[in-house]
Tab-separated table of C-alpha atoms in Angstrom:
chain	number	residue	atom	x	y	z
X	16	MET	CA	125.698	78.648	39.678
X	17	THR	CA	122.551	80.754	39.733
X	18	GLN	CA	119.738	80.221	42.202
X	19	HIS	CA	116.148	79.904	41.052
X	20	ASP	CA	113.527	82.369	42.327
X	21	PHE	CA	110.723	80.413	44.011
X	22	SER	CA	108.450	83.423	43.653
X	23	ASP	CA	108.221	82.842	39.888
X	24	GLU	CA	105.702	80.087	40.627
X	25	LEU	CA	103.772	81.121	43.726
X	26	PRO	CA	103.425	84.380	45.704
X	27	ASP	CA	104.716	84.913	49.236
X	28	LEU	CA	107.506	82.360	48.921
X	29	ILE	CA	111.127	83.032	49.712
X	30	THR	CA	112.689	85.116	46.949
X	31	ALA	CA	115.971	84.746	45.100
X	32	SER	CA	117.436	87.731	46.940
X	33	GLU	CA	116.438	86.238	50.299
X	34	LEU	CA	117.964	82.885	49.353
X	35	ASN	CA	121.170	84.656	48.362
X	36	GLU	CA	121.164	86.574	51.649
X	37	LEU	CA	120.791	83.341	53.597
X	38	GLN	CA	123.380	81.588	51.438
X	39	ASN	CA	125.905	84.368	52.025
X	40	PHE	CA	125.369	84.146	55.768
X	41	LEU	CA	125.754	80.353	55.824
X	42	ASN	CA	128.971	80.698	53.809
X	43	SER	CA	130.404	83.398	56.076
X	44	ASP	CA	132.897	83.154	58.913
X	45	THR	CA	130.078	84.058	61.298
X	46	VAL	CA	128.791	80.481	61.360
X	47	PRO	CA	130.678	77.359	62.516
X	48	GLU	CA	132.469	75.345	59.832
X	49	SER	CA	130.043	72.515	60.586
X	50	ALA	CA	127.007	74.624	59.656
X	51	MET	CA	124.812	73.549	56.752
X	52	ILE	CA	125.129	75.366	53.456
X	53	LEU	CA	122.021	76.315	51.508
X	54	ASP	CA	121.579	73.075	49.545
X	55	THR	CA	122.122	70.952	52.649
X	56	LEU	CA	119.556	73.086	54.456
X	57	ASP	CA	117.133	72.597	51.564
X	58	GLY	CA	117.356	68.818	51.887
X	59	PHE	CA	117.121	69.003	55.678
X	60	LEU	CA	114.015	71.197	55.681
X	61	THR	CA	112.394	69.034	53.020
X	62	ALA	CA	112.746	65.936	55.200
X	63	LEU	CA	111.177	67.815	58.120
X	64	VAL	CA	108.309	69.105	55.991
X	65	ILE	CA	107.284	65.721	54.584
X	66	GLY	CA	107.590	63.823	57.875
X	67	PRO	CA	104.741	62.288	59.906
X	68	VAL	CA	104.659	64.966	62.634
X	69	SER	CA	105.826	68.512	63.224
X	70	VAL	CA	109.298	68.701	64.746
X	71	PRO	CA	109.736	71.527	67.298
X	72	ILE	CA	112.140	74.207	66.106
X	73	LYS	CA	114.275	73.829	69.232
X	74	ARG	CA	114.984	70.234	68.202
X	75	TRP	CA	116.252	70.982	64.713
X	76	MET	CA	117.466	74.588	64.474
X	77	SER	CA	120.690	73.847	66.374
X	78	LEU	CA	121.587	71.251	63.708
X	79	VAL	CA	121.451	73.959	61.029
X	80	TRP	CA	124.340	75.720	62.752
X	81	ASP	CA	126.219	72.546	63.716
X	82	MET	CA	124.995	69.500	61.785
X	83	PRO	CA	126.932	66.772	63.661
X	84	ASP	CA	126.064	67.735	67.241
X	85	GLY	CA	123.997	70.911	67.409
X	86	LEU	CA	126.389	72.345	70.007
X	87	GLU	CA	128.010	75.286	68.211
X	88	THR	CA	126.175	78.477	67.299
X	89	PRO	CA	126.907	81.439	65.007
X	90	ALA	CA	128.607	84.563	66.323
X	91	PHE	CA	125.687	86.804	65.361
X	92	GLU	CA	126.530	90.480	65.038
X	93	SER	CA	123.281	91.436	66.740
X	94	MET	CA	119.940	90.117	67.922
X	95	ASP	CA	118.391	91.582	64.783
X	96	GLN	CA	120.694	89.480	62.610
X	97	ALA	CA	119.841	86.340	64.592
X	98	LYS	CA	116.114	87.037	64.175
X	99	ARG	CA	116.565	87.799	60.481
X	100	MET	CA	118.399	84.555	59.698
X	101	THR	CA	115.920	82.520	61.732
X	102	LYS	CA	113.077	84.200	59.871
X	103	LEU	CA	114.632	83.369	56.489
X	104	ILE	CA	115.136	79.713	57.449
X	105	LEU	CA	111.526	79.430	58.589
X	106	LYS	CA	110.349	81.177	55.420
X	107	MET	CA	112.362	78.718	53.340
X	108	LYS	CA	110.756	75.827	55.223
X	109	GLU	CA	107.283	77.285	54.725
X	110	SER	CA	107.998	77.773	51.018
X	111	ILE	CA	108.822	74.080	50.634
X	112	THR	CA	105.617	73.211	52.496
X	113	THR	CA	103.553	75.467	50.240
X	114	LEU	CA	105.068	74.131	47.035
X	115	LEU	CA	104.488	70.509	48.009
X	116	SER	CA	100.927	71.073	49.213
X	117	SER	CA	99.689	73.582	46.634
X	118	SER	CA	101.796	72.927	43.531
X	119	PRO	CA	103.629	69.585	43.866
X	120	ASP	CA	104.365	69.526	40.131
X	121	VAL	CA	106.404	72.717	40.565
X	122	TYR	CA	108.508	71.364	43.428
X	123	CYS	CA	112.116	70.377	42.901
X	124	PRO	CA	115.258	70.588	45.067
X	125	LEU	CA	117.487	73.645	44.833
X	126	TYR	CA	120.212	71.691	43.066
X	127	MET	CA	117.846	71.262	40.108
X	128	MET	CA	117.289	75.012	39.925
X	129	ALA	CA	120.851	75.990	39.122
X	130	ASP	CA	123.407	75.831	36.322
X	131	TYR	CA	126.726	74.037	36.900
X	132	GLU	CA	130.101	74.207	35.238
X	133	SER	CA	130.612	70.443	35.354
X	134	ASP	CA	128.918	67.148	36.204
X	135	GLU	CA	131.238	66.817	39.177
X	136	MET	CA	130.009	70.095	40.636
X	137	TYR	CA	126.392	69.051	40.047
X	138	ASN	CA	126.986	65.717	41.782
X	139	ASN	CA	128.597	67.490	44.740
X	140	PHE	CA	125.531	69.657	45.234
X	141	VAL	CA	123.269	66.626	44.978
X	142	GLN	CA	125.314	65.009	47.752
X	143	LEU	CA	124.954	68.110	49.902
X	144	TRP	CA	121.179	68.038	49.453
X	145	ALA	CA	120.934	64.290	50.116
X	146	THR	CA	123.099	64.626	53.233
X	147	GLY	CA	120.791	67.311	54.587
X	148	PHE	CA	117.759	65.186	53.766
X	149	MET	CA	119.107	62.170	55.633
X	150	ALA	CA	120.028	64.416	58.586
X	151	GLY	CA	116.368	65.448	58.647
X	152	ILE	CA	115.298	61.796	58.596
X	153	TYR	CA	117.616	60.929	61.491
X	154	CYS	CA	116.530	64.050	63.398
X	155	ASN	CA	113.035	62.593	63.727
X	156	GLU	CA	113.823	58.917	63.259
X	157	LYS	CA	111.513	57.646	66.019
X	158	ASN	CA	108.373	59.084	64.419
X	159	ARG	CA	109.461	57.838	60.979
X	160	LYS	CA	109.742	54.260	62.210
X	161	PRO	CA	106.571	53.065	60.376
X	162	LEU	CA	108.185	53.916	57.041
X	163	LEU	CA	111.634	52.725	58.019
X	164	ASP	CA	110.149	49.389	59.137
X	165	LYS	CA	108.449	48.884	55.772
X	166	LYS	CA	111.429	47.422	53.970
X	167	THR	CA	110.000	47.733	50.472
X	168	VAL	CA	109.079	51.398	50.944
X	169	TYR	CA	112.368	52.176	52.678
X	170	GLN	CA	114.393	50.493	49.941
X	171	GLU	CA	112.466	52.236	47.174
X	172	LEU	CA	112.252	55.756	48.602
X	173	ILE	CA	114.790	56.397	51.361
X	174	LEU	CA	117.718	54.139	50.527
X	175	PRO	CA	118.401	55.650	47.068
X	176	ILE	CA	118.766	59.097	48.663
X	177	PHE	CA	120.947	57.655	51.423
X	178	PHE	CA	123.370	56.276	48.815
X	179	LEU	CA	123.796	59.774	47.353
X	180	SER	CA	124.589	61.318	50.749
X	181	SER	CA	127.858	61.567	52.639
X	182	PHE	CA	126.414	59.128	55.185
X	183	ALA	CA	127.127	56.439	52.582
X	184	ASN	CA	130.811	57.317	52.166
X	185	ASN	CA	131.887	54.029	53.769
X	186	VAL	CA	129.566	51.753	51.793
X	187	THR	CA	129.748	50.468	48.245
X	188	PRO	CA	128.411	53.256	46.000
X	189	LEU	CA	125.641	52.847	43.473
X	190	PRO	CA	126.684	52.250	39.854
X	191	THR	CA	127.114	55.518	37.976
X	192	LYS	CA	124.090	54.966	35.728
X	193	THR	CA	121.894	54.157	38.715
X	194	SER	CA	123.121	57.230	40.595
X	195	ASN	CA	122.301	59.433	37.632
X	196	VAL	CA	118.761	58.042	37.496
X	197	VAL	CA	118.274	58.486	41.255
X	198	ARG	CA	119.393	62.131	41.131
X	199	GLY	CA	116.695	62.868	38.591
X	200	LEU	CA	114.022	60.997	40.545
X	201	ILE	CA	114.495	62.739	43.882
X	202	PRO	CA	111.448	65.039	43.384
X	203	GLU	CA	109.312	61.926	42.899
X	204	TYR	CA	110.804	60.234	45.986
X	205	VAL	CA	110.023	63.339	48.034
X	206	LYS	CA	106.412	63.453	46.852
X	207	GLU	CA	105.901	59.730	47.487
X	208	ILE	CA	107.370	59.947	50.998
X	209	ARG	CA	105.117	62.924	51.711
X	210	LYS	CA	102.115	60.974	50.433
X	211	PHE	CA	103.004	58.021	52.682
X	212	TRP	CA	102.745	60.206	55.803
X	213	LEU	CA	100.169	62.733	54.612
X	214	HIS	CA	97.165	61.209	56.392
X	215	GLN	CA	99.023	61.033	59.702
X	216	ARG	CA	100.285	64.620	59.294
X	217	GLN	CA	96.764	65.884	58.585
X	218	ARG	CA	95.449	64.130	61.686
X	219	GLU	CA	98.181	65.712	63.795
X	220	GLN	CA	97.383	69.170	62.426
X	221	ALA	CA	93.686	68.624	63.147
X	222	ARG	CA	94.463	67.703	66.753
X	223	GLU	CA	96.616	70.822	67.135
X	224	LYS	CA	93.548	72.872	66.143
X	225	GLY	CA	91.326	70.973	68.577
X	226	VAL	CA	89.421	69.178	65.830
X	227	VAL	CA	88.168	65.701	66.728
X	228	ILE	CA	88.675	63.167	63.957
X	229	ALA	CA	85.536	61.126	63.391
X	230	ASP	CA	87.001	57.626	63.470
X	231	GLU	CA	89.031	58.461	66.573
X	232	ALA	CA	85.960	59.776	68.385
X	233	GLU	CA	84.080	56.587	67.582
X	234	GLN	CA	86.858	54.523	69.135
X	235	THR	CA	87.294	56.691	72.234
X	236	GLY	CA	85.611	55.609	75.467
X	237	ARG	CA	83.857	58.350	77.435
X	238	ASN	CA	86.291	57.977	80.328
X	239	GLU	CA	89.375	57.945	78.105
X	240	SER	CA	91.543	60.943	77.248
X	241	CYS	CA	90.048	63.105	74.540
X	242	PRO	CA	91.796	62.651	71.147
X	243	CYS	CA	91.940	66.440	70.720
X	244	GLY	CA	94.839	66.452	73.190
X	245	SER	CA	93.224	68.685	75.799
X	246	GLY	CA	94.132	66.307	78.636
X	247	LYS	CA	90.505	66.050	79.714
X	248	LYS	CA	88.349	62.946	79.616
X	249	PHE	CA	86.443	62.565	76.358
X	250	LYS	CA	83.052	62.882	78.108
X	251	LYS	CA	84.053	66.256	79.584
X	252	CYS	CA	85.531	67.621	76.376
X	253	CYS	CA	84.591	66.876	72.783
X	254	GLY	CA	82.288	64.003	73.807
X	255	ARG	CA	79.797	66.299	75.530
């Protein structure tokens, strides 16, 4: 298969050569057998990007190298190699963020950007992506609870992807026709899930920058903690 070059659409995104470099590393003997491959990583990072809050890198990076437990790590040849691979993973994550925020119509998973020799191979790569995506959901499950508790939304947006992942190996699979439809709709599921959490994500980003959100300020008592997250009382911070 051939990987698509993100940089065809937008500048400063991860390039085809960088994706190939990262793919070669993830496929090498340097990393544990339980490490994600590129398409799994793509699904995983996508789930993190469209979630309700930012997930600290220390919480998720270990799962890239050892998806089940996050306990094993690569045998990096040098500190420079470790920094380089980390940089490429973060650049890949930022590229997904940029595509979804600036050009959502351009976004699609990596498995849609390649040519395959057979339908079976295509389906295998879809499963890898979906497995990574669900791993990203479970990685931050507590903060995703509002969506997971909304049964209609969960059933319409998350459950179809779950059925395509290896997490569903022990459950009755979707009918073939339904699975084929779901595979083609994944970009739309991703954009709808992102939209569901977008307002909350924007509020979190505003707080990180110390910006007080108007409706929160109106609801905050002068002796309560400031919503900017400074730790000070509202009257001694943004309420002055």
